[in-house]
Tab-separated table of C-alpha atoms and ligand atoms in Angstrom:
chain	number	residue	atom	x	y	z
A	1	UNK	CA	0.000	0.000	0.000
A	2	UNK	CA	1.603	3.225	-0.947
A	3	UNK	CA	-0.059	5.769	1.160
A	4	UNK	CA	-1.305	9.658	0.165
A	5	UNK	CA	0.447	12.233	2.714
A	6	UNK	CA	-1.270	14.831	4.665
A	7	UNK	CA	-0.429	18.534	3.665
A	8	UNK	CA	-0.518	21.901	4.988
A	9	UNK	CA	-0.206	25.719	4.190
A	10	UNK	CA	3.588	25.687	2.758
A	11	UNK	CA	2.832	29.718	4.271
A	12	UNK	CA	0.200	32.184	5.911
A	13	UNK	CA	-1.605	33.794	3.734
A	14	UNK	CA	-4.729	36.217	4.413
A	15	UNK	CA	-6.860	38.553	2.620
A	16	UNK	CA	-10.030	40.740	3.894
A	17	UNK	CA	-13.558	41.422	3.067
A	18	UNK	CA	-17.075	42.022	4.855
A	19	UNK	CA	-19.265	39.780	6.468
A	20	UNK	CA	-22.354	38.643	5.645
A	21	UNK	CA	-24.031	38.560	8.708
A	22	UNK	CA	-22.704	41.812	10.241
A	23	UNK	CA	-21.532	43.524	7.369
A	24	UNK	CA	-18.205	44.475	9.015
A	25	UNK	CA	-14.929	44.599	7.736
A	26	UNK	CA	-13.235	40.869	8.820
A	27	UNK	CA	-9.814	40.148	8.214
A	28	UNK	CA	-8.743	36.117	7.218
A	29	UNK	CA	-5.271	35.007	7.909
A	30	UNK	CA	-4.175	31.087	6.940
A	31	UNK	CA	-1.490	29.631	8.741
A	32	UNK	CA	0.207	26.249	8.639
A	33	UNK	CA	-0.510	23.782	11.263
A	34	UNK	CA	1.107	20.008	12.128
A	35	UNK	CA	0.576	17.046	11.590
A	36	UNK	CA	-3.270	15.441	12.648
A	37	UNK	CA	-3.884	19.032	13.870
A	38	UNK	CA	-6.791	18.953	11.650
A	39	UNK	CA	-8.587	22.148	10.289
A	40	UNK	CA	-8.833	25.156	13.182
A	41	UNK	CA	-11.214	28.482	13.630
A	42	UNK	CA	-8.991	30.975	16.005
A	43	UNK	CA	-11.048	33.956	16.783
A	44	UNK	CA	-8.080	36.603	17.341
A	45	UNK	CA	-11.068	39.022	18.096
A	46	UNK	CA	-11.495	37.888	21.776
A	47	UNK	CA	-9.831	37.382	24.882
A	48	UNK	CA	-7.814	34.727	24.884
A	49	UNK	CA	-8.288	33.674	21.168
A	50	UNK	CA	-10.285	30.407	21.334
A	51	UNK	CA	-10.268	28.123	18.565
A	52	UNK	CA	-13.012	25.784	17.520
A	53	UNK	CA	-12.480	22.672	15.856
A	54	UNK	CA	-14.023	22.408	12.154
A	55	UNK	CA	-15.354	19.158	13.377
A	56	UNK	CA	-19.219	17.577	13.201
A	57	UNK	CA	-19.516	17.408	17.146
A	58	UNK	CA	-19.109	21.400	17.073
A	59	UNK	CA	-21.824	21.847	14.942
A	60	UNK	CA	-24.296	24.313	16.373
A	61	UNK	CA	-27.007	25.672	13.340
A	62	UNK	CA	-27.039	24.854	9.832
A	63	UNK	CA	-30.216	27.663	8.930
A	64	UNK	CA	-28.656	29.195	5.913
A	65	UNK	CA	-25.545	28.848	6.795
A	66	UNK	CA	-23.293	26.452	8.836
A	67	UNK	CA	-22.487	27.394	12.333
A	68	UNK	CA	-20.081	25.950	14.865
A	69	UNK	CA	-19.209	26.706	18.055
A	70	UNK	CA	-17.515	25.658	21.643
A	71	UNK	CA	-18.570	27.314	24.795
A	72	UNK	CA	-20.423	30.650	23.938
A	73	UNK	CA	-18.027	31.166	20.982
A	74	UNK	CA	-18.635	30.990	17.961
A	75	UNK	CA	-17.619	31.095	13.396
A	76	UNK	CA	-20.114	31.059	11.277
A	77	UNK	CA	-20.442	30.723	7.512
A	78	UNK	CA	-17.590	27.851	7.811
A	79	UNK	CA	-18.529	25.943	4.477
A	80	UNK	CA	-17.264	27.481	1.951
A	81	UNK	CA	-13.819	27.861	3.520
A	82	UNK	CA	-13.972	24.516	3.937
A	83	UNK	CA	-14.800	23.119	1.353
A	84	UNK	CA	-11.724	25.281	-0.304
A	85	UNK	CA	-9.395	23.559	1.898
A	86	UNK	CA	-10.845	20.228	1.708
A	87	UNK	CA	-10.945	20.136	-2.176
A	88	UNK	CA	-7.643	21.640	-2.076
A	89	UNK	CA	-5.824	18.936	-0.275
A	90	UNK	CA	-5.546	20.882	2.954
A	91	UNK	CA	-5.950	18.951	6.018
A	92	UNK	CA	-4.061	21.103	8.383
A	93	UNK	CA	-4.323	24.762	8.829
A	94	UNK	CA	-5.128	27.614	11.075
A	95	UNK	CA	-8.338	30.211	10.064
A	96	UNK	CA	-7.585	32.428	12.016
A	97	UNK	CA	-10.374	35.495	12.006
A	98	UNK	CA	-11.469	39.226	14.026
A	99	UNK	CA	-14.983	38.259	13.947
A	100	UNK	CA	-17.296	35.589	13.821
A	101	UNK	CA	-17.364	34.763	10.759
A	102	UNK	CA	-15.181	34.868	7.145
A	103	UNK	CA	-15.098	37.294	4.894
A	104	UNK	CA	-18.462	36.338	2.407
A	105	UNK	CA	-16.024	37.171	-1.011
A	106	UNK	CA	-18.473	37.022	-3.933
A	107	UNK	CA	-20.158	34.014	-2.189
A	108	UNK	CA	-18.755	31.391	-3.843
A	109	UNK	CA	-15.330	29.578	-2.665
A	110	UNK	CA	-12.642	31.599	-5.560
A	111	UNK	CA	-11.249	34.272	-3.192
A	112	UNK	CA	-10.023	30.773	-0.534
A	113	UNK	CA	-8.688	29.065	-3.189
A	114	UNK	CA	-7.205	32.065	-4.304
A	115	UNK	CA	-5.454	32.551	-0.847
A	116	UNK	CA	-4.883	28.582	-0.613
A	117	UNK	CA	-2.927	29.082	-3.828
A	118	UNK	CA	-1.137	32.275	-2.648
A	119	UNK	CA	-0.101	29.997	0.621
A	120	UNK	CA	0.902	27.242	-1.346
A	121	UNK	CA	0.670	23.487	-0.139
A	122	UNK	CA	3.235	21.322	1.452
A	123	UNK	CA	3.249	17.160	1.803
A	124	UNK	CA	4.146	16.275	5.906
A	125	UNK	CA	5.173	13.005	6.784
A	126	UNK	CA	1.953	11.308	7.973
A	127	UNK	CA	-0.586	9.585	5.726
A	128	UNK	CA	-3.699	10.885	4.915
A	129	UNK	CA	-6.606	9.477	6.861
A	130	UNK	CA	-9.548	8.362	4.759
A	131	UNK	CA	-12.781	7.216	5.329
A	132	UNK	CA	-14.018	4.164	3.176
A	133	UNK	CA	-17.152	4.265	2.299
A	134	UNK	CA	-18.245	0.321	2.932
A	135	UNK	CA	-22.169	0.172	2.597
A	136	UNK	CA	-24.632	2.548	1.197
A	137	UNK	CA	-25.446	5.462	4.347
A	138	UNK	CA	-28.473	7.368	3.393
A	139	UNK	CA	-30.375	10.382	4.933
A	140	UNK	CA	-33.479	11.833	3.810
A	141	UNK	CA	-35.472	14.767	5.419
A	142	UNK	CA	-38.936	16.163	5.914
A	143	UNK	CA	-38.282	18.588	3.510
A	144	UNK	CA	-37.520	16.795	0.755
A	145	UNK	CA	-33.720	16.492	0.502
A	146	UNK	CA	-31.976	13.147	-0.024
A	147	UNK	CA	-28.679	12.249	0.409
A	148	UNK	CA	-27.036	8.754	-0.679
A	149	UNK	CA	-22.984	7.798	0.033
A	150	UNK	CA	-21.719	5.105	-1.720
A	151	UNK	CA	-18.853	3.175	-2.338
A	152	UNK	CA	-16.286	4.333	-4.905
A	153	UNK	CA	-13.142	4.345	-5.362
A	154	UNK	CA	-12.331	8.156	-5.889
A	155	UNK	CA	-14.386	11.058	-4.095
A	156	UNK	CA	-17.325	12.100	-6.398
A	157	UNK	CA	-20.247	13.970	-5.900
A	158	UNK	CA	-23.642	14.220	-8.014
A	159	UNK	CA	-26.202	16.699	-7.447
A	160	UNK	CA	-29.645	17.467	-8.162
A	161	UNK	CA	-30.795	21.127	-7.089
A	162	UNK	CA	-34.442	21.921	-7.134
A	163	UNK	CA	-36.166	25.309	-6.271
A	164	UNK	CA	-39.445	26.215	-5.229
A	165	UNK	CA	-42.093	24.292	-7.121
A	166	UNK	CA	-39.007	22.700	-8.777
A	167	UNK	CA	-37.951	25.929	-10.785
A	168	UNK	CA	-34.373	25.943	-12.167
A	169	UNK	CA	-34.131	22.753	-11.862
A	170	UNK	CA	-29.929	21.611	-12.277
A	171	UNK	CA	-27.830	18.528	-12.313
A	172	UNK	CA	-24.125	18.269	-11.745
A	173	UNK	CA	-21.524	15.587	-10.972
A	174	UNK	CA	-17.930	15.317	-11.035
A	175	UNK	CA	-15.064	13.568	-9.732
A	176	UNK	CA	-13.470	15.975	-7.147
A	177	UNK	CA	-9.526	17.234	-7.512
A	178	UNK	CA	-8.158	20.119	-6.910
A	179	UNK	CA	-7.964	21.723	-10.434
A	180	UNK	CA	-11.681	20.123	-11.125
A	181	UNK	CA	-12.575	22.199	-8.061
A	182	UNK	CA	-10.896	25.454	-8.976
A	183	UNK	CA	-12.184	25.035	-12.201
A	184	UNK	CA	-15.891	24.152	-11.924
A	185	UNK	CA	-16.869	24.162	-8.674
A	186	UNK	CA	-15.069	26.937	-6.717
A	187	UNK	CA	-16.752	30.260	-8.691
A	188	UNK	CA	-20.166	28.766	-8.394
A	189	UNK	CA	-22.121	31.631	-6.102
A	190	UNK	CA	-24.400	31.256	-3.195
A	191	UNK	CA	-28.040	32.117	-4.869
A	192	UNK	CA	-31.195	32.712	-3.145
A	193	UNK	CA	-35.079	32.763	-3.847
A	194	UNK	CA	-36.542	35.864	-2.832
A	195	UNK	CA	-39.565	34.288	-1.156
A	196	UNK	CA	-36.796	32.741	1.202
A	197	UNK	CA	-34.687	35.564	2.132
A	198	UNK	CA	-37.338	38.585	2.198
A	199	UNK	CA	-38.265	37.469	5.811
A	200	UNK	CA	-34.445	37.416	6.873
A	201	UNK	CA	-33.970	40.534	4.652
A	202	UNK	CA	-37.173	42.233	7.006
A	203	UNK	CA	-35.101	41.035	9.959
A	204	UNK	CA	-32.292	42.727	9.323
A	205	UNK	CA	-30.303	39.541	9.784
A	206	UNK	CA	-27.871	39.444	6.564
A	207	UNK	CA	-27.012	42.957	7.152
A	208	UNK	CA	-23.633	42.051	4.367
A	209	UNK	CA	-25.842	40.323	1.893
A	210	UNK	CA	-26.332	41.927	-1.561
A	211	UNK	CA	-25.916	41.711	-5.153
A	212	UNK	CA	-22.190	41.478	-4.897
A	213	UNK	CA	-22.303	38.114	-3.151
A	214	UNK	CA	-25.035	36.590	-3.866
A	215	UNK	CA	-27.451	35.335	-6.765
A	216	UNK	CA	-31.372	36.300	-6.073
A	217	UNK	CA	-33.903	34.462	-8.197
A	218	UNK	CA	-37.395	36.628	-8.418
A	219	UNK	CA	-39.826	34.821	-10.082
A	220	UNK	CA	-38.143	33.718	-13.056
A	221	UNK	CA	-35.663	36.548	-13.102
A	222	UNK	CA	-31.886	35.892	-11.926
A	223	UNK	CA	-30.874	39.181	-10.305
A	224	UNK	CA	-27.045	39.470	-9.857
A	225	UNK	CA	-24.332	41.896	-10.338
A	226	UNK	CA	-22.698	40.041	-13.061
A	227	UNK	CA	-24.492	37.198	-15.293
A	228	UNK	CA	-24.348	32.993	-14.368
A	229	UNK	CA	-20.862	31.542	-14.170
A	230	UNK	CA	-22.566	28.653	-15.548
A	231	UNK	CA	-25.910	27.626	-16.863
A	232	UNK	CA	-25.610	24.912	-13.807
A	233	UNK	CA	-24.587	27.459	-11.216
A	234	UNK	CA	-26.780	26.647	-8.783
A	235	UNK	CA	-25.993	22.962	-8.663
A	236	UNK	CA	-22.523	23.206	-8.891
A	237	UNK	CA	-23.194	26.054	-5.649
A	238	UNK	CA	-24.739	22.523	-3.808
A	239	UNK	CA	-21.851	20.463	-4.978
A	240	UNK	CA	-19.686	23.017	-3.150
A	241	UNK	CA	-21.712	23.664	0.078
A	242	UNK	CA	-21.487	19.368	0.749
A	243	UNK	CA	-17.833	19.496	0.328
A	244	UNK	CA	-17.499	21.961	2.934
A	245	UNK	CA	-19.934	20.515	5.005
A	246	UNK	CA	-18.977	16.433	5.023
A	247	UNK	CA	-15.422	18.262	5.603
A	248	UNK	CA	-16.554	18.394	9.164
A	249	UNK	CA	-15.705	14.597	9.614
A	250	UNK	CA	-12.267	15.510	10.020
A	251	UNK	CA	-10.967	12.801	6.999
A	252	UNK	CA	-10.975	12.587	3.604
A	253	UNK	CA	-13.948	9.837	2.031
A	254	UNK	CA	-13.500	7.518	-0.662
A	255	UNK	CA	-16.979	7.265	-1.936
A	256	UNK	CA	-19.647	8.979	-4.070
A	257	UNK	CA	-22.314	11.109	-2.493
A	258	UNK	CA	-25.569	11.237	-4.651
A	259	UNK	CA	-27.837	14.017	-3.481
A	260	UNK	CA	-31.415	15.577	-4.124
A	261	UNK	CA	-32.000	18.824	-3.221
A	262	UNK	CA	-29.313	19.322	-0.233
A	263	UNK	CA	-29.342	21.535	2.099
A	264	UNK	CA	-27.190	22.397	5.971
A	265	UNK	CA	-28.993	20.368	7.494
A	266	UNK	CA	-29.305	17.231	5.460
A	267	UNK	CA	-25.302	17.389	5.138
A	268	UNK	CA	-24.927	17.703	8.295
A	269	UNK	CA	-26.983	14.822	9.080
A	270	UNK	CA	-25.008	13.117	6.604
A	271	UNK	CA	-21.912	14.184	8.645
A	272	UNK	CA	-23.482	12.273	11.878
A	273	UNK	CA	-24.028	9.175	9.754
A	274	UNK	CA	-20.602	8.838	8.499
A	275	UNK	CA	-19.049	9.840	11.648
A	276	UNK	CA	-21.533	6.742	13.381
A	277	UNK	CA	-20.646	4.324	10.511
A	278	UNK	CA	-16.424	4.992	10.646
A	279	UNK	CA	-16.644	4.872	14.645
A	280	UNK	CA	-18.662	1.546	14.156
A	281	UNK	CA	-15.949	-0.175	11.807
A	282	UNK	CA	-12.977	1.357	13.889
A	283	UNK	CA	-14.602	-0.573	17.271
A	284	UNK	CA	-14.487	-3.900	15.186
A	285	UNK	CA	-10.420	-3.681	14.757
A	286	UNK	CA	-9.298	-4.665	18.143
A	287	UNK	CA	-5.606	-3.952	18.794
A	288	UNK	CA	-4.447	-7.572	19.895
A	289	UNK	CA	-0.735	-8.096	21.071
A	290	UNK	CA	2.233	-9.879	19.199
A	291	UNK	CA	3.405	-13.098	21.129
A	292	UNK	CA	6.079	-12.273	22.695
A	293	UNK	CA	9.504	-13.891	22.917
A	294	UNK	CA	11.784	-14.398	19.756
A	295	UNK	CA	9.721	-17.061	18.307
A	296	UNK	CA	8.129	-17.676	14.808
A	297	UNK	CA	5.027	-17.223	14.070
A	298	UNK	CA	2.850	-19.406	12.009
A	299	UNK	CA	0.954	-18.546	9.181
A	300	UNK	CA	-2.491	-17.908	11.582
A	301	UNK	CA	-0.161	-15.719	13.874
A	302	UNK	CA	1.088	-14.112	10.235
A	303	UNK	CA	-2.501	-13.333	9.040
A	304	UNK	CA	-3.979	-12.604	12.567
A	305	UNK	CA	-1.394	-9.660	12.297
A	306	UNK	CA	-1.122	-9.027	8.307
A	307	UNK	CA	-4.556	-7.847	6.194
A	308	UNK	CA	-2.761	-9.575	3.513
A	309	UNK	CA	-4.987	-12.828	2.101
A	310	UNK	CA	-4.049	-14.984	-1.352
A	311	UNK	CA	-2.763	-14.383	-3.384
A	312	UNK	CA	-1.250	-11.065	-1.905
A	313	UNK	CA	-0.206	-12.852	1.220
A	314	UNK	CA	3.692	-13.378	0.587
A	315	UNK	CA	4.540	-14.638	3.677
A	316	UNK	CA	4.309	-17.724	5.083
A	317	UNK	CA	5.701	-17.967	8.413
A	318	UNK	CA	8.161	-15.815	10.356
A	319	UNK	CA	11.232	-18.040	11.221
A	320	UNK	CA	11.632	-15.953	14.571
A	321	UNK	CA	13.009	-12.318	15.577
A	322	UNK	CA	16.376	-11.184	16.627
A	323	UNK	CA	16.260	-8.605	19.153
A	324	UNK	CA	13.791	-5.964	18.404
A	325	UNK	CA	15.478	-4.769	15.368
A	326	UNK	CA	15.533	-7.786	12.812
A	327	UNK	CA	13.361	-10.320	11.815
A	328	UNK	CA	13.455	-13.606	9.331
A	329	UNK	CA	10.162	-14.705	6.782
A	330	UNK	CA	9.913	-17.515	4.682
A	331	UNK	CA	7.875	-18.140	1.830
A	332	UNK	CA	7.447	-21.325	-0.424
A	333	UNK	CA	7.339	-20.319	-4.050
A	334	UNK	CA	5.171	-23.051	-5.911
A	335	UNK	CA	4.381	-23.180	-9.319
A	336	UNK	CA	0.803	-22.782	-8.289
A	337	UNK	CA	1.347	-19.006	-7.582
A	338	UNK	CA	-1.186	-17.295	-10.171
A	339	UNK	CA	1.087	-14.590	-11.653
A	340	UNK	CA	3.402	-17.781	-12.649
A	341	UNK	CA	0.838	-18.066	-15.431
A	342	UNK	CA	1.396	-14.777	-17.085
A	343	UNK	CA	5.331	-14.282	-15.620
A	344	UNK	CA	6.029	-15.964	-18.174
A	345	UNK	CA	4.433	-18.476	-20.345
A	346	UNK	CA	6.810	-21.219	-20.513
A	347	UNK	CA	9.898	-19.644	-18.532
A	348	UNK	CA	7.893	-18.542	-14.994
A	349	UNK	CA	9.452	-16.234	-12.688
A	350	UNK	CA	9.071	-14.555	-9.467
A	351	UNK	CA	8.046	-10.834	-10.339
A	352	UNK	CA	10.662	-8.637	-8.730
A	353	UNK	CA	7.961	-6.248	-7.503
A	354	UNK	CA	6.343	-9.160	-5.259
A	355	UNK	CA	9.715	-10.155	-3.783
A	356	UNK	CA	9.696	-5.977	-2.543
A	357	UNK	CA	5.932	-7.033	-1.575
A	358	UNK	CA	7.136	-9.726	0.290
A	359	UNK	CA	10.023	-7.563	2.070
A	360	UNK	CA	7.285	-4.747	3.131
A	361	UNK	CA	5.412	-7.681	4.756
A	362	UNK	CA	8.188	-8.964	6.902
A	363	UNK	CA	9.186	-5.788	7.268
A	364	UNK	CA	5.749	-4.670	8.846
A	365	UNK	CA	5.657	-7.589	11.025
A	366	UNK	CA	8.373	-6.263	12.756
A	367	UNK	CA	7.892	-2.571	13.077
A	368	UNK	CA	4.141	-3.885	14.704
A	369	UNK	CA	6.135	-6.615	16.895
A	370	UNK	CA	7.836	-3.091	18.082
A	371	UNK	CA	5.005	-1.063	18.314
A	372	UNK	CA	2.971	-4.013	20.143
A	373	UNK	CA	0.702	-4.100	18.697
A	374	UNK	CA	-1.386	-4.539	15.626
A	375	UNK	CA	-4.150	-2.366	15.985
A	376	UNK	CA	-1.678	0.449	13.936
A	377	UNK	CA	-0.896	-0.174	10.124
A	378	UNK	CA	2.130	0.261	8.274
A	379	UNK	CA	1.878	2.229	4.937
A	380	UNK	CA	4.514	1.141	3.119
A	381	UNK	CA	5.612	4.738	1.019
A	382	UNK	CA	9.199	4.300	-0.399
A	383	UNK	CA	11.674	2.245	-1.397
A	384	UNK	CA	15.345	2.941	-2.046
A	385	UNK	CA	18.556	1.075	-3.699
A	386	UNK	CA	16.340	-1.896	-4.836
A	387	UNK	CA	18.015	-4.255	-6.848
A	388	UNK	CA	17.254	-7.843	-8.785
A	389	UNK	CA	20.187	-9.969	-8.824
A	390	UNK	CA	18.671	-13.545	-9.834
A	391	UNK	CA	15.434	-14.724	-10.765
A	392	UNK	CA	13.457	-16.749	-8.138
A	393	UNK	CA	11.552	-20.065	-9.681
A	394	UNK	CA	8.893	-22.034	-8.928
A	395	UNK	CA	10.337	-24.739	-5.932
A	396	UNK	CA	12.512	-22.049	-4.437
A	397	UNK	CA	12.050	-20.832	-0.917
A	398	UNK	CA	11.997	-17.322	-0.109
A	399	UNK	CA	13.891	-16.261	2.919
A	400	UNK	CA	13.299	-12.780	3.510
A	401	UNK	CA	15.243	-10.827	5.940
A	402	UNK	CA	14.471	-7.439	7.218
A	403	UNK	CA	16.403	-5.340	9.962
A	404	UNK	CA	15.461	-2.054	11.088
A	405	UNK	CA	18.184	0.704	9.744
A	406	UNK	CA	16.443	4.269	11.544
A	407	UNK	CA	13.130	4.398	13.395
A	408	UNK	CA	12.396	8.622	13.331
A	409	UNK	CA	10.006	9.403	15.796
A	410	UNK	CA	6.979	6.392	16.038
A	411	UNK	CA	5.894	6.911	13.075
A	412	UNK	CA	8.259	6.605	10.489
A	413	UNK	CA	10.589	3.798	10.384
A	414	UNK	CA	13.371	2.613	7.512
A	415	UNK	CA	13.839	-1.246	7.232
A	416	UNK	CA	16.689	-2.344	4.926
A	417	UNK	CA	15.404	-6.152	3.255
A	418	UNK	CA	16.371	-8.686	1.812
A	419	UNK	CA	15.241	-11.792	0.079
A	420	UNK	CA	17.379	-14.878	-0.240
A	421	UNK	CA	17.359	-18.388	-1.927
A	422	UNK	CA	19.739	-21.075	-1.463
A	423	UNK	CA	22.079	-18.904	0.441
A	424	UNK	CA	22.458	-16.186	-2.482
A	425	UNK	CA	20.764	-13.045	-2.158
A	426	UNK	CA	17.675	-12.479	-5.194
A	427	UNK	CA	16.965	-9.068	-4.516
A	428	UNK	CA	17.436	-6.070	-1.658
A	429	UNK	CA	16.112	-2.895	-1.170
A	430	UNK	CA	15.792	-0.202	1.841
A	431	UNK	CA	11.786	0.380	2.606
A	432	UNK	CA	10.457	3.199	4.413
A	433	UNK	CA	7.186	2.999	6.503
A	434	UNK	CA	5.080	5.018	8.532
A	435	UNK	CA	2.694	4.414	10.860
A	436	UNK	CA	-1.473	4.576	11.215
A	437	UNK	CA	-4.089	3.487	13.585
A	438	UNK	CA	-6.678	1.189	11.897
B	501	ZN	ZN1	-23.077	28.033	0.180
C-alpha cells in the first residue's frame, strides 16, 4: 500500500472582506498547522483567542448557513472555507479570524482558493486518513432532501438542485480534484429565492448580503451583479456547500455522495451518519498483542497480524526475531502461484515487484512486533537502492530478511530487506514505513 500524505499551508496567507451577517470589515489570515492538527477556527477578536475545531460534534445551526461553536463562541459561515481547503488537499491549517465569521467574497469559494494558492501546499510526513465508504449510508429529510454515500473508489459527488415548485431545476456531478474544483466548482455563487430571504432581509439579519455576493432568483428573473458563471450554477453552488460541510468529519472519504435537493442540514446529518458508521468499523479492529519472545510465528499468527490474504499474502511464516530490530520470513514459491501463469508463459518467474511485496510484509511484522501491537498499520511509502540480482523459480524458498536501519520518531521507520534463496541473495532494497491506527 503506498499511502497519500497529509499537507498543509507551505505559508500564511490572508486577505479581507465584509461579512455577511454583520456587514463588518473581517480580516482572514491562513497559517500552517502540524501534523493530525486537523482544520482550526482561532477567533483573534477575543480574549484569549479560542479556537473551535471544524469538526461535526461542534456543529451548532445549519439555517442558511453552517455554524459551529464551543462554549459561547462561535464562526459562522464555515462551508465554503472549507470546502476550499478540503478540495484543495488541505488537512491542516489555522483560520484564524477578528470576527465571527469569514469574509463572504463574492459568495462562492474563488477568493479561498485564491489565498490557498497564494499559501501554497506542502506534503508532511503522515498519511492521509480516509474514510471508506463500505455500505450505502443514506439520509433523507422532511423537507424533501436526499442524500445517498456510496462506495467508490475516488471522491465524487452528483447533485440534483431543485427550487421552489421545482424551478431551475440543475444537475451536476464530477469527480473531485483540486484543479476540477478550482475550475468548476469553486466560482459557483451562493443564490437565493426571494420568497426565502425577504423574511431574513425584514429582519435585518444578513445585514452584508447583496448583489455582490449573492445570486437572487425573483420569479423567473436571476438578479445578480454580473451574469451565471454557468448555466448549472446553482448545482454546482450545492456540490460546493457538501464538500465543505462532510469536511466536518475531520478525513478525507473515498466514496460517491448522490444528493437531491441538499441543504445544511441534510449534510450535516449526513456528517453524523458517516461519523456513526467509521466509529462503528474502527470498534471492530481490536488492537491484539504480538506473542512475545523471539519465536516464529505461524501462518495464523502471520494473518492474525497481516490484512494480507491470497494471493497477496507473501509470507508464510516468520522463522523468529532477533532482538527488536531484525526479523526472518519464509515463503514457499510453488508453481501454483497465479502470476506464474502470465510471468512468463513457458519460462515462470518470481516478479521482482512481489519479492519488494514480500520484504514490506516482513518488514511490517516487525515494526508492529515493536510497536505491540497490531491495531496500527504500516503504509509502506518508499523504497530505495532496490536491486534484482537472480530470478526466483517455482520450488525455491523465499527467505526474507528485514532489519530495522532508523526508526524517526513512532511513526516513520526505515527497514533495509532482503530476500534470499539457497544462500544467495535475489533481490534487496531499503523500505520506508510510517505508521497509522486502523
Ligand atoms: Zn453556500
Amino acid at each position: 500500500m503506498t499511502a497519500e500524505l497529509q499537507h498543509t499551508l507551505a505559508k500564511s496567507a490572508g486577505f479581507s472582506g465584509t461579512s455577511l451577517h454583520t456587514g463588518e470589515k473581517v480580516t482572514l489570515k491562513l497559517q500552517p498547522a502540524p501534523v493530525d492538527h486537523g482544520i482550526k477556527f482561532k477567533r483573534k477578536d477575543l480574549a484569549d483567542e479560542p479556537t473551535i475545531d471544524a469538526n461535526i460534534a461542534n456543529l451548532k445551526t445549519v439555517e442558511r448557513a453552517t455554524t459551529i461553536g464551543e462554549g459561547a463562541v462561535r464562526v459562522h459561515t464555515v462551508e465554503h472555507v472549507l470546502s476550499a481547503f478540503s478540495a484543495m488537499g488541505v488537512d491542516n491549517a489555522i483560520i484564524e479570524m477578528d470576527a465571527n465569521e469569514p469574509p463572504i467574497g463574492d459568495g462562492s469559494a474563488a477568493p479561498y482558493v485564491e489565498v490557498i494558492k497564494k499559501a501554497g501546499t506542502a506534503a508532511q510526513e503522515a498519511p492521509r486518513r480516509f474514510f471508506d465508504v463500505r455500505e450505502p449510508i443514506h439520509v433523507e429529510s422532511k423537507s424533501g432532501s436526499l442524500l445517498v454515500l456510496l462506495p467508490d473508489e475516488k471522491f465524487r459527488v452528483s447533485c440534483t438542485q431543485a427550487g421552489p415548485n421545482n424551478r431551475f431545476t440543475q444537475f451536476f456531478s464530477a469527480e473531485i480534484s483540486p484543479a476540477l474544483y478550482e475550475r468548476e466548482i469553486a466560482p459557483a455563487r451562493t443564490f437565493v429565492f426571494y420568497e426565502e430571504v425577504a423574511p431574513l432581509m425584514d429582519k435585518n439579519l444578513i445585514k452584508g448580503g447583496s448583489l455582490e455576493n449573492a445570486i437572487v432568483v425573483r420569479g423567473d428573473a436571476v438578479l445578480s451583479k454580473e451574469p451565471l458563471r454557468f448555466a448549472d450554477e446553482f448545482a454546482r453552488h450545492k456540490v460546493l456547500d457538501i464538500i465543505g460541510d462532510i469536511a466536518l468529519i475531520g478525513t478525507r472519504i473515498r466514496g460517491h455522495i448522490i444528493a437531491v435537493k441538499p441543504g445544511h442540514a441534510a449534510n450535516a446529518e449526513l456528517a453524523r451518519a458517516i461519523v456513526k458508521q467509521h466509529a462503528k468499523i474502527t470498534a471492530l479492529s481490536v488492537p491484539r498483542t504480538f506473542p512475545p519472545g523471539e519465536g516464529g510465528l505461524d501462518i495464523n499468527q502471520v494473518m492474525e497480524i497481516l490484512p494480507h490474504r491470497f494471493p497477496f499474502l507473501m509470507v508464510d511464516r516468520i522463522l523468529g526475531f532477533e532482538g527488536e530490530t531484525k526479523c526472518t520470513g519464509m515463503k514457499t514459491v510453488t508453481v501454483n502461484e497465479p502470476y506464474f501463469a502470465g510471468h512468463f508463459p513457458g519460462h515462470p518467474v518470481m516478479p521482482g515487484v512481489l519479492q519488494v511485496e514480500a520484504m514490506a510484509q516482513v518488514a511490517s511484522i516487525l515494526l508492529m512486533k515493536l510497536a505491540k501491537s497490531a491495531s496500527r498499520i504500516g503504509y509502506f511509502m518508499s523504497a530505495d537502492e532496490v536491486k534484482f540480482r537472480k530470478p526466483v523459480f517455482p520450488g525455491d524458498t523465499l527467505f526474507i530478511h528485514a532489519e530495522l536501519i532508523k526508526a524517526r520518531s513512532n511513526r516513520l521507520a526505515k527497514a533495509r530487506c532482503s530476500c534470499v534463496v539457497n544462500d544467495a541473495v535475489v533481490s534487496e532494497g531499503d523500505l520506508m514505513f510510517t505508521f497509522l491506527d486502523k
